[in-house]
PDB file of C-alpha atoms and ligand atoms in Angstrom:
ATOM      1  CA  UNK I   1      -0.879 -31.921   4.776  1.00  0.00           C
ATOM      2  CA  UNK I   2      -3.884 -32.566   7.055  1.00  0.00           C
ATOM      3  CA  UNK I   3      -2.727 -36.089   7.979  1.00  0.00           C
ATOM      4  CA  UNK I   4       0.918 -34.402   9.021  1.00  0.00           C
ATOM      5  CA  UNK I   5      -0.382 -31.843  11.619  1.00  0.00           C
ATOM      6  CA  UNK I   6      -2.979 -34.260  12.599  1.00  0.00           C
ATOM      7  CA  UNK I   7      -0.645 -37.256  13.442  1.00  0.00           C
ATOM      8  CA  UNK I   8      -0.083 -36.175  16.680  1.00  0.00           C
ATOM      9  CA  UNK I   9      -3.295 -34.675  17.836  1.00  0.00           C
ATOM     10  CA  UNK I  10      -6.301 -37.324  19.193  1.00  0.00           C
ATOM     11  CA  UNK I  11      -8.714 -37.192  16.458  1.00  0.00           C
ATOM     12  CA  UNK I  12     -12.720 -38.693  17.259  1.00  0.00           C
ATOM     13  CA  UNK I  13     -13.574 -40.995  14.963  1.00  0.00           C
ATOM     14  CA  UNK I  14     -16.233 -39.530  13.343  1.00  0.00           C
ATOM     15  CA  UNK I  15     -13.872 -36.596  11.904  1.00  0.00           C
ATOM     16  CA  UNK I  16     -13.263 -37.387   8.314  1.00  0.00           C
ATOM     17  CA  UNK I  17      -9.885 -36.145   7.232  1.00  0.00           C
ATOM     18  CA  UNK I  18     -11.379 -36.161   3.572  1.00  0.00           C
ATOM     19  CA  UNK I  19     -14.095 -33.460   4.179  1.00  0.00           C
ATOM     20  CA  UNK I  20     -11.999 -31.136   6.047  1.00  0.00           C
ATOM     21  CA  UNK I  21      -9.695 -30.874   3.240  1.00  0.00           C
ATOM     22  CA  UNK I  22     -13.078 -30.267   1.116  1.00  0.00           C
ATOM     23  CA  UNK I  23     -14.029 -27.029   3.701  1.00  0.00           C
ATOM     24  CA  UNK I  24     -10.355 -25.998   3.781  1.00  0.00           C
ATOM     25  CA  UNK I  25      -9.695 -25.816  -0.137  1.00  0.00           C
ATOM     26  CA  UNK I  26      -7.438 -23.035  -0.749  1.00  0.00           C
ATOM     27  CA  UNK I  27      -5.969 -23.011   2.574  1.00  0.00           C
ATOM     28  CA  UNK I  28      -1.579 -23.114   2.893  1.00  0.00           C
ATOM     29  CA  UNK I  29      -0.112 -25.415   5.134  1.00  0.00           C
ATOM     30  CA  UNK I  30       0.358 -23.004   7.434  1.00  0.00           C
ATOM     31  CA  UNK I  31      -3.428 -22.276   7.502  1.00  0.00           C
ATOM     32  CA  UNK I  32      -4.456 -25.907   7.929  1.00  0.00           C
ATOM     33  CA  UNK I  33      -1.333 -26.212  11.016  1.00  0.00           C
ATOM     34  CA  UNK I  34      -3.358 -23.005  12.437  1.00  0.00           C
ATOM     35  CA  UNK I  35      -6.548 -24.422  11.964  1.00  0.00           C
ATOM     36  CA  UNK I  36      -5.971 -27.688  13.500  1.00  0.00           C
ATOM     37  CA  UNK I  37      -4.015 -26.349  16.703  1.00  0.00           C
ATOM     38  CA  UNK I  38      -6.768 -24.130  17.268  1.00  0.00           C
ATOM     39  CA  UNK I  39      -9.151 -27.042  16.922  1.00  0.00           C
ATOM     40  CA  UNK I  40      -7.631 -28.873  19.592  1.00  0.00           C
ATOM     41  CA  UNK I  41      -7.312 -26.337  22.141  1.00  0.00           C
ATOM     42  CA  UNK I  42     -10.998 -25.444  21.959  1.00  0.00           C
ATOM     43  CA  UNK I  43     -11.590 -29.310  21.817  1.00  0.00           C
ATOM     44  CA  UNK I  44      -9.218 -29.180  25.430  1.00  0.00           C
ATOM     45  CA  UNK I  45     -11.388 -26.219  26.825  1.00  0.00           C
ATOM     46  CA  UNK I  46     -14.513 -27.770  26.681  1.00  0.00           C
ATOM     47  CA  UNK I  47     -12.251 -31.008  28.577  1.00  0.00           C
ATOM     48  CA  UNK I  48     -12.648 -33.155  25.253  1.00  0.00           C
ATOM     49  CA  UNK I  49     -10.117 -35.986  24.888  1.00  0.00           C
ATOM     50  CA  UNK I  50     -10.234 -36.146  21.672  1.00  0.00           C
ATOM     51  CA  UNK I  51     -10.807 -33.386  18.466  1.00  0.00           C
ATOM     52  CA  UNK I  52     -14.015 -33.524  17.113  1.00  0.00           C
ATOM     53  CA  UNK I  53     -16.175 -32.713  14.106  1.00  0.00           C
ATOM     54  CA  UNK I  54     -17.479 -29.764  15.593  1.00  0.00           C
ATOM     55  CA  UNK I  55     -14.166 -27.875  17.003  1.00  0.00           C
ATOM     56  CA  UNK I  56     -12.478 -28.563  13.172  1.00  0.00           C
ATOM     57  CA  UNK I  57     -15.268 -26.625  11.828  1.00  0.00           C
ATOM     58  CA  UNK I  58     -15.484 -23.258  14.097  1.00  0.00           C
ATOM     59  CA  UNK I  59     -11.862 -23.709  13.786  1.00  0.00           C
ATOM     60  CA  UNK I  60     -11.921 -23.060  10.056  1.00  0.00           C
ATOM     61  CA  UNK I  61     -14.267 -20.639  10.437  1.00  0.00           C
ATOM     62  CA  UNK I  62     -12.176 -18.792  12.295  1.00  0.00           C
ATOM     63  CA  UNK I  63      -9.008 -18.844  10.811  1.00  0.00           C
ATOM     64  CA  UNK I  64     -11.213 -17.516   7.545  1.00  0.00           C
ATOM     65  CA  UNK I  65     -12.862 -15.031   9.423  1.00  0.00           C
ATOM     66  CA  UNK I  66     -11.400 -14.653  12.633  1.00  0.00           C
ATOM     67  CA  UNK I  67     -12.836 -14.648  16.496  1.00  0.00           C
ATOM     68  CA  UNK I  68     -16.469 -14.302  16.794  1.00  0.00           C
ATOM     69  CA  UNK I  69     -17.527 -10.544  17.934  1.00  0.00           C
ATOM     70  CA  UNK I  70     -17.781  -9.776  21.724  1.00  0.00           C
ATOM     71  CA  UNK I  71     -20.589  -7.348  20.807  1.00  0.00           C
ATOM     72  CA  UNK I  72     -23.889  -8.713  19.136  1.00  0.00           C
ATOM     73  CA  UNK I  73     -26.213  -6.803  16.536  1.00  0.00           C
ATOM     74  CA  UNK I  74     -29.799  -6.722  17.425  1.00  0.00           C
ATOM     75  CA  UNK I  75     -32.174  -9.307  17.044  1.00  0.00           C
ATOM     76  CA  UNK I  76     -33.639  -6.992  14.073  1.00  0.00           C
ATOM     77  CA  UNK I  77     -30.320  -7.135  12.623  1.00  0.00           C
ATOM     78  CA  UNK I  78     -29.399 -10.475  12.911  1.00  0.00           C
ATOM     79  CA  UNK I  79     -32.851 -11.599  11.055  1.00  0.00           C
ATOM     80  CA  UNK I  80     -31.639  -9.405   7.917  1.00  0.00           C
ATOM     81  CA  UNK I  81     -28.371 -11.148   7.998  1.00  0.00           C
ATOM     82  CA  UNK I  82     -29.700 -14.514   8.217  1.00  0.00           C
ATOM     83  CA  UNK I  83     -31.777 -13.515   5.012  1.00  0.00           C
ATOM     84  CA  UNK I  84     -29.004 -11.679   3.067  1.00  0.00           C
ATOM     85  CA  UNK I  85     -27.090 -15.300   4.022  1.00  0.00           C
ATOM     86  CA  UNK I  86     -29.638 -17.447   3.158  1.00  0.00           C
ATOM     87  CA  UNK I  87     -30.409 -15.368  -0.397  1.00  0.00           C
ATOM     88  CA  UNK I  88     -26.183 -16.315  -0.978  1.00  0.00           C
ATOM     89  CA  UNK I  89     -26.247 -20.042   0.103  1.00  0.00           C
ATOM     90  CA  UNK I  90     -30.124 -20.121  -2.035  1.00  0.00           C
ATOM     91  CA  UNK I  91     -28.346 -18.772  -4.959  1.00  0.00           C
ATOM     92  CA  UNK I  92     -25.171 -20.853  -4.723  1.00  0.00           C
ATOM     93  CA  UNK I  93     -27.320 -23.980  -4.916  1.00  0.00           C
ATOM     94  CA  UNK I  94     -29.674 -23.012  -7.881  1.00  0.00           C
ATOM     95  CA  UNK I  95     -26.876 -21.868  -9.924  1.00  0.00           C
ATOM     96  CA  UNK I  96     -23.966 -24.465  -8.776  1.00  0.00           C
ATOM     97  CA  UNK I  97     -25.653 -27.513  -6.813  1.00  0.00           C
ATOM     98  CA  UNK I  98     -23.775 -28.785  -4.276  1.00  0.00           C
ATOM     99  CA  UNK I  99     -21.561 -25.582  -3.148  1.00  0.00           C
ATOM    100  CA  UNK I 100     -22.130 -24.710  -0.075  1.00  0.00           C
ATOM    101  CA  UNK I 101     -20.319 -26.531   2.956  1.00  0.00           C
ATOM    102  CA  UNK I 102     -21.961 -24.322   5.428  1.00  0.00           C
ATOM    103  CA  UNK I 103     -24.041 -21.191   6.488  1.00  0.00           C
ATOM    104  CA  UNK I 104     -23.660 -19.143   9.575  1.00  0.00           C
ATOM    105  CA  UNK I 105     -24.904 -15.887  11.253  1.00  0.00           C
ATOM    106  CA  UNK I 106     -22.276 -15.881  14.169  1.00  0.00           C
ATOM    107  CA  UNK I 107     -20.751 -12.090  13.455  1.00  0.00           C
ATOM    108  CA  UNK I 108     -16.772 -12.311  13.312  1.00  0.00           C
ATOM    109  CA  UNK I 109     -14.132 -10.431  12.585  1.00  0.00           C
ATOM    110  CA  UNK I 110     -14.277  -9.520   9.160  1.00  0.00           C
ATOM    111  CA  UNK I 111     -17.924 -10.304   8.366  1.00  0.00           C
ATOM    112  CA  UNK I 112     -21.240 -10.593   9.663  1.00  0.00           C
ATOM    113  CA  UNK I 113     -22.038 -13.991   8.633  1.00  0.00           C
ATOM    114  CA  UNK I 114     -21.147 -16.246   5.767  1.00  0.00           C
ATOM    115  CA  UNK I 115     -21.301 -18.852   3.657  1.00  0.00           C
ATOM    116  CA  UNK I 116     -18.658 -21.309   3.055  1.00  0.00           C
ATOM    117  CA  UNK I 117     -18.484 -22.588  -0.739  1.00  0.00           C
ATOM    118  CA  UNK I 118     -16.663 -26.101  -0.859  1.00  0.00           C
ATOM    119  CA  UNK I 119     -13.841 -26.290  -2.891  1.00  0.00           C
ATOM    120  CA  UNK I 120     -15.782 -27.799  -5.835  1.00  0.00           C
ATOM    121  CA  UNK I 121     -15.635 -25.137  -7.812  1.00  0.00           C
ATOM    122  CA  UNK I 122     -12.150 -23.404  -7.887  1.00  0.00           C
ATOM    123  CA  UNK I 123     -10.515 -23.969 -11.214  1.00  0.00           C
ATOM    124  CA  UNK I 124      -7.871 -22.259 -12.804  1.00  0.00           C
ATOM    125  CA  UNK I 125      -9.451 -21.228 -16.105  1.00  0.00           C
ATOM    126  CA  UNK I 126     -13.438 -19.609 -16.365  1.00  0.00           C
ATOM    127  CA  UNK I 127     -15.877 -19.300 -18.845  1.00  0.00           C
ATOM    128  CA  UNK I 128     -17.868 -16.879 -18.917  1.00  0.00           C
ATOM    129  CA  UNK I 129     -20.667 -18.865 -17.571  1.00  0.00           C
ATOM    130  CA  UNK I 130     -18.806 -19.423 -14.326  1.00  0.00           C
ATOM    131  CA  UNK I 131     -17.839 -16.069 -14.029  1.00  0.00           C
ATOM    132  CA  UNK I 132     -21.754 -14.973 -14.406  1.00  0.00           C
ATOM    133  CA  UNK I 133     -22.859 -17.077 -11.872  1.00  0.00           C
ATOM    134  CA  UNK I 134     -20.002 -15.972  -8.783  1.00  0.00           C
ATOM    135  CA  UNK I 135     -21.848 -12.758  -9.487  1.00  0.00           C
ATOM    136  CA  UNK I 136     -25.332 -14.170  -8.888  1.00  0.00           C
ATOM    137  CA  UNK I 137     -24.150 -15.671  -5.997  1.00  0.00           C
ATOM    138  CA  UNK I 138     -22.698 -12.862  -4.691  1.00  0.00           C
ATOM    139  CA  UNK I 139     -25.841 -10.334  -5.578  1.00  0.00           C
ATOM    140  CA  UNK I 140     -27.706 -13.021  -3.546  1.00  0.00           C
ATOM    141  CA  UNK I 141     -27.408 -11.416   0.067  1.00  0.00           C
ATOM    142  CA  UNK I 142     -28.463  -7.488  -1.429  1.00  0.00           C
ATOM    143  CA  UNK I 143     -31.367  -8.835  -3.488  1.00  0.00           C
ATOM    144  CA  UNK I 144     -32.792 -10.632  -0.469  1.00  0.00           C
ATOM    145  CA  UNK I 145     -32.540  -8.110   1.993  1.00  0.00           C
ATOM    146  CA  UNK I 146     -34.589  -5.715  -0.979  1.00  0.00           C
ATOM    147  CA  UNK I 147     -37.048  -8.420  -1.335  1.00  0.00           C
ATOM    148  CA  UNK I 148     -38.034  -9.215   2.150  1.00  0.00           C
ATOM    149  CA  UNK I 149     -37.260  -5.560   3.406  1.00  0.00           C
ATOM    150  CA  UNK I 150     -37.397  -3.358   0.401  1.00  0.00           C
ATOM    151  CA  UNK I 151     -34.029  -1.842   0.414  1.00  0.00           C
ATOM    152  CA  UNK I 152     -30.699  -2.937   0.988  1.00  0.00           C
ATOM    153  CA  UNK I 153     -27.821  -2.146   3.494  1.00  0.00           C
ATOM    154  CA  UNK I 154     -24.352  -1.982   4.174  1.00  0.00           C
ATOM    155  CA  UNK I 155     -23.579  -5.504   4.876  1.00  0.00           C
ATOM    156  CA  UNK I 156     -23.307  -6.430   0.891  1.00  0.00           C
ATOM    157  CA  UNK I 157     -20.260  -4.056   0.554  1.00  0.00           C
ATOM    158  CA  UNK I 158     -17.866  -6.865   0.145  1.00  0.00           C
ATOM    159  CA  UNK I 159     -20.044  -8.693  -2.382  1.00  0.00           C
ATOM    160  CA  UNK I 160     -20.363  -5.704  -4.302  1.00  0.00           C
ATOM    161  CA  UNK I 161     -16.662  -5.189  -4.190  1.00  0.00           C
ATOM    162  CA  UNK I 162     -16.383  -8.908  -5.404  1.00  0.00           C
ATOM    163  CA  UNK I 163     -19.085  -8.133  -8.269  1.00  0.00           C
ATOM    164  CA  UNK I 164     -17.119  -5.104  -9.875  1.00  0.00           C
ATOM    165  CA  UNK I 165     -13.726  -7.047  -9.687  1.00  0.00           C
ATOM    166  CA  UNK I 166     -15.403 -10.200 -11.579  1.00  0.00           C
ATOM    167  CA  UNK I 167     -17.565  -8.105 -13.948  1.00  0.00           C
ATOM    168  CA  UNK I 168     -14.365  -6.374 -14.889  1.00  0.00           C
ATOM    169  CA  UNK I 169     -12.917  -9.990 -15.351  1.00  0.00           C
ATOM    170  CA  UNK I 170     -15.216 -10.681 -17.942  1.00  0.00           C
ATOM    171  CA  UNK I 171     -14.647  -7.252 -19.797  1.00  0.00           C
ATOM    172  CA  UNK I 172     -10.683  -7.651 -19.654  1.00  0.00           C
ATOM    173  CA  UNK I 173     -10.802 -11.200 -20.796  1.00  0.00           C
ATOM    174  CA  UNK I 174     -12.984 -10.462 -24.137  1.00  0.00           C
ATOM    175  CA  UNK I 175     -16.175 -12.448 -23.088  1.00  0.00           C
ATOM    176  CA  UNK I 176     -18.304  -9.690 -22.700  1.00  0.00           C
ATOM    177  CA  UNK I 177     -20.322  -8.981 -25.900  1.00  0.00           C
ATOM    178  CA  UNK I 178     -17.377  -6.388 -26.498  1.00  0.00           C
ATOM    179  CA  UNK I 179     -15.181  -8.903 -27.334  1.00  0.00           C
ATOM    180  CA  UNK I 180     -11.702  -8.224 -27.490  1.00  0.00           C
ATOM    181  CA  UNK I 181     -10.932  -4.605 -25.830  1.00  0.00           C
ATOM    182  CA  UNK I 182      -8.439  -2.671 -25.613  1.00  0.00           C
ATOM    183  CA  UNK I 183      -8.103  -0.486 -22.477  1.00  0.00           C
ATOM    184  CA  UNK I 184      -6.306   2.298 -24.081  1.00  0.00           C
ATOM    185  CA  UNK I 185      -8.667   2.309 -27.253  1.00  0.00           C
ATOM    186  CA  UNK I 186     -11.960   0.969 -26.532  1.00  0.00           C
ATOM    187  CA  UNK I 187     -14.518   3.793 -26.155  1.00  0.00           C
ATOM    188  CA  UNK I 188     -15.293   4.267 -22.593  1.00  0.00           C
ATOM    189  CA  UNK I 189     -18.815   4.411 -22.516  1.00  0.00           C
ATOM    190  CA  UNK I 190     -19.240   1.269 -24.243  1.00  0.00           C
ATOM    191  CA  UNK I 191     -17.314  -0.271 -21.769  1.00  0.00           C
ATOM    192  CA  UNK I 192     -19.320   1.431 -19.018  1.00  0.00           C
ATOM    193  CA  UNK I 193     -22.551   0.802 -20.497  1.00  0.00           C
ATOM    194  CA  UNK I 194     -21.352  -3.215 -20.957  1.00  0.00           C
ATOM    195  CA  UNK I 195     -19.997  -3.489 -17.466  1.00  0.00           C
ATOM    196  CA  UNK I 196     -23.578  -1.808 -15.902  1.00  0.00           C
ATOM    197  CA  UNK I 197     -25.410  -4.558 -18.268  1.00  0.00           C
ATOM    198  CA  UNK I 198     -23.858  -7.562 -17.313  1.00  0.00           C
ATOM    199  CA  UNK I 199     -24.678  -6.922 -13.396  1.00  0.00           C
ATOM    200  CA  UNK I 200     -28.345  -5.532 -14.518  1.00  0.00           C
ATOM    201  CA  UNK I 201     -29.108  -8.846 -15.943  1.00  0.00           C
ATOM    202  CA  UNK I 202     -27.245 -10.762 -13.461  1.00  0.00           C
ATOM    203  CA  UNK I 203     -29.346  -9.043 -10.340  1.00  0.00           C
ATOM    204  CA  UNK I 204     -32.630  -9.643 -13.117  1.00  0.00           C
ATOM    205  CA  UNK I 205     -31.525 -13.578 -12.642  1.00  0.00           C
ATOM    206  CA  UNK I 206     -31.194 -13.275  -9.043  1.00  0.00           C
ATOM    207  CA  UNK I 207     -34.070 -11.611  -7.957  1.00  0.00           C
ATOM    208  CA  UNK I 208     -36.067 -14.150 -10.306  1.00  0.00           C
ATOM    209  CA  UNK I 209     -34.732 -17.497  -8.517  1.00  0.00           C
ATOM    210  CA  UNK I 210     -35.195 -15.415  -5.446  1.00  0.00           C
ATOM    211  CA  UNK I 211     -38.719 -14.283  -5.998  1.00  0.00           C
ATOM    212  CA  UNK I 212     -39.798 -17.833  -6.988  1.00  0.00           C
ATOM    213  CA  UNK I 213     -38.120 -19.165  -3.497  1.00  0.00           C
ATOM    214  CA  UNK I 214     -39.658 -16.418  -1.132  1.00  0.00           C
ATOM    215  CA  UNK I 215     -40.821 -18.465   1.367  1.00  0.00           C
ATOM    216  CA  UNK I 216     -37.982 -20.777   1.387  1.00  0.00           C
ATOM    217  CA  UNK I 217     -35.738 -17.751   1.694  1.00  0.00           C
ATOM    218  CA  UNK I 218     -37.443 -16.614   4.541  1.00  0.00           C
ATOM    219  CA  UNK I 219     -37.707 -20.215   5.915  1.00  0.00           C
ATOM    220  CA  UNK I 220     -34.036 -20.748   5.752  1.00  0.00           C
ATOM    221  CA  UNK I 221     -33.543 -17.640   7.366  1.00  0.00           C
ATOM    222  CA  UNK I 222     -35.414 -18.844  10.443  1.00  0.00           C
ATOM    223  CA  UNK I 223     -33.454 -22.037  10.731  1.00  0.00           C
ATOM    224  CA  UNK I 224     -30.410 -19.900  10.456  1.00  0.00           C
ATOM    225  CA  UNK I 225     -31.262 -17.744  13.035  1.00  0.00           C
ATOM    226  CA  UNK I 226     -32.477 -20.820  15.640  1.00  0.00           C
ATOM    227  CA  UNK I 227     -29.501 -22.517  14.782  1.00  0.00           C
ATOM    228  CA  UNK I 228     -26.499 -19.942  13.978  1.00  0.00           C
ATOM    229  CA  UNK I 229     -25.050 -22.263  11.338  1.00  0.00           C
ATOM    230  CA  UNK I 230     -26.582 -24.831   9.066  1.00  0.00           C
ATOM    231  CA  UNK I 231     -24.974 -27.369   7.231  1.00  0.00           C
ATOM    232  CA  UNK I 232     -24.793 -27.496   2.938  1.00  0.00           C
ATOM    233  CA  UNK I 233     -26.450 -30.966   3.141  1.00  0.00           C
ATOM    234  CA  UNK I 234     -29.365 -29.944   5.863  1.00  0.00           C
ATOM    235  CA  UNK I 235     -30.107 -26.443   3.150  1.00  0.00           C
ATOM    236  CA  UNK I 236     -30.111 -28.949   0.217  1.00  0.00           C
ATOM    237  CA  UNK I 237     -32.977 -31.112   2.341  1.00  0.00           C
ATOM    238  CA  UNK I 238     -34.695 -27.856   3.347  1.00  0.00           C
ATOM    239  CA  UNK I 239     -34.714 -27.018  -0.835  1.00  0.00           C
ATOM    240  CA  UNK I 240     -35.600 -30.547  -1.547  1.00  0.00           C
ATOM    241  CA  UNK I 241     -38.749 -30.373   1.195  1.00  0.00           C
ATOM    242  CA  UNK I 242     -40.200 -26.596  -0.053  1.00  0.00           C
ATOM    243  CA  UNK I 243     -39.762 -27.138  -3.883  1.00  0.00           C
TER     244      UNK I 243
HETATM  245 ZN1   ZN S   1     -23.010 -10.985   1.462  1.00  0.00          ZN
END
């Protein structure tokens, strides 16, 4: 689908159609027409002849997440989203090496900053395993922010959104130590007290890996900040160099 909307459109030679399919999984065709028209007109205002790596990439961004914000948060602010980011993109690569295409701090539309899995690890069917560790990842941002500031904020209310909606995945399905429940039937306490253990432990695992990478947390954070978006592969060298 790439190929079709780009057959037209000068591409530089460096762009590899290969990974952009990687950063766009999940996208519909008329995402990845959307994204790639946009890429070339902010390839033509900056006078480019040709569509390059860069403009294919804030392109995606922003058909995920829309424009970037006219108004900025405070320098304060920014540093505790560049850690609640990094605390995602650190837990992401502990738990599932290799998933994350990209970090950024650059406040859009619908979110402050982000991280960008690859499309690595979409799959139809999920153990509970997999399940377990989306909610690590997405605990990540809260459990950094309380770790390097000692509470948490707003800015996790998505994740925490995403957390209930996958812990209740697990319940539904029968892979919580409930087993098999029955919504009607099932006593519902026990699957209260279930659903409040499976994130306890999960934020006990996070705040563990987290804990152990402190100063690589913070670290990442500063490159974040100095750089507004880092690549997976230059946070994979950055885990490589502090381990
Ligand atoms: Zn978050």
């Amino acid at each position: 689908i790439l190929q079709i909307h780009t057959r037209n459109k000068p591409l530089a030679a460096e762009v590899n159609l290969e990974t952009i399919a990687e950063d766009t999984f999940g996208f519909s065709g008329a995402h990845l027409e959307a994204m790639v028209n946009e890429a070339a007109i902010l390839a033509f205002r900056q006078g480019k002849k040709e569509i390059g790596k860069d403009e294919l990439e804030e392109a995606t961004d922003k058909v995920i997440l829309g424009e970037k914000l006219e108004r900025k948060p405070q320098r304060d602010e920014l540093r505790r989203i560049a850690i609640h980011e990094t605390g995602h993109a650190l837990i992401s690569e502990t738990v599932r090496p290799n998933s994350v295409s990209n970090v950024t701090v650059a406040p859009r539309g619908k979110a402050l900053g982000f991280v960008r899995p690859n499309g690595k690890n979409e799959h139809f069917l999920y153990t509970r395993e997999d399940l377990e560790d989306q909610i690590a990842v997405f605990l990540g941002g809260a459990v950094a922010e309380e770790l390097v500031y000692g509470d948490r904020s707003t800015g996790a209310r998505n994740d925490l959104e995403q957390t209930v909606k996958i812990t209740r995945e697990i319940i539904k399905n029968g892979l919580s130590p409930l087993g098999i429940v029955d919504e009607e039937y099932t006593p519902k306490d026990r699957i209260n007290s279930t659903f409040t253990e499976i994130i306890h432990h999960q934020e006990e695992r996070v705040r563990k890996i987290l804990t152990a990478k402190l100063s690589l947390l913070e670290e990442g954070a500063e490159r974040l900040l100095a750089a507004e978006k880092i690549s997976g592969e230059e946070f994979r060298n950055l885990m490589k160099q502090t381990a």
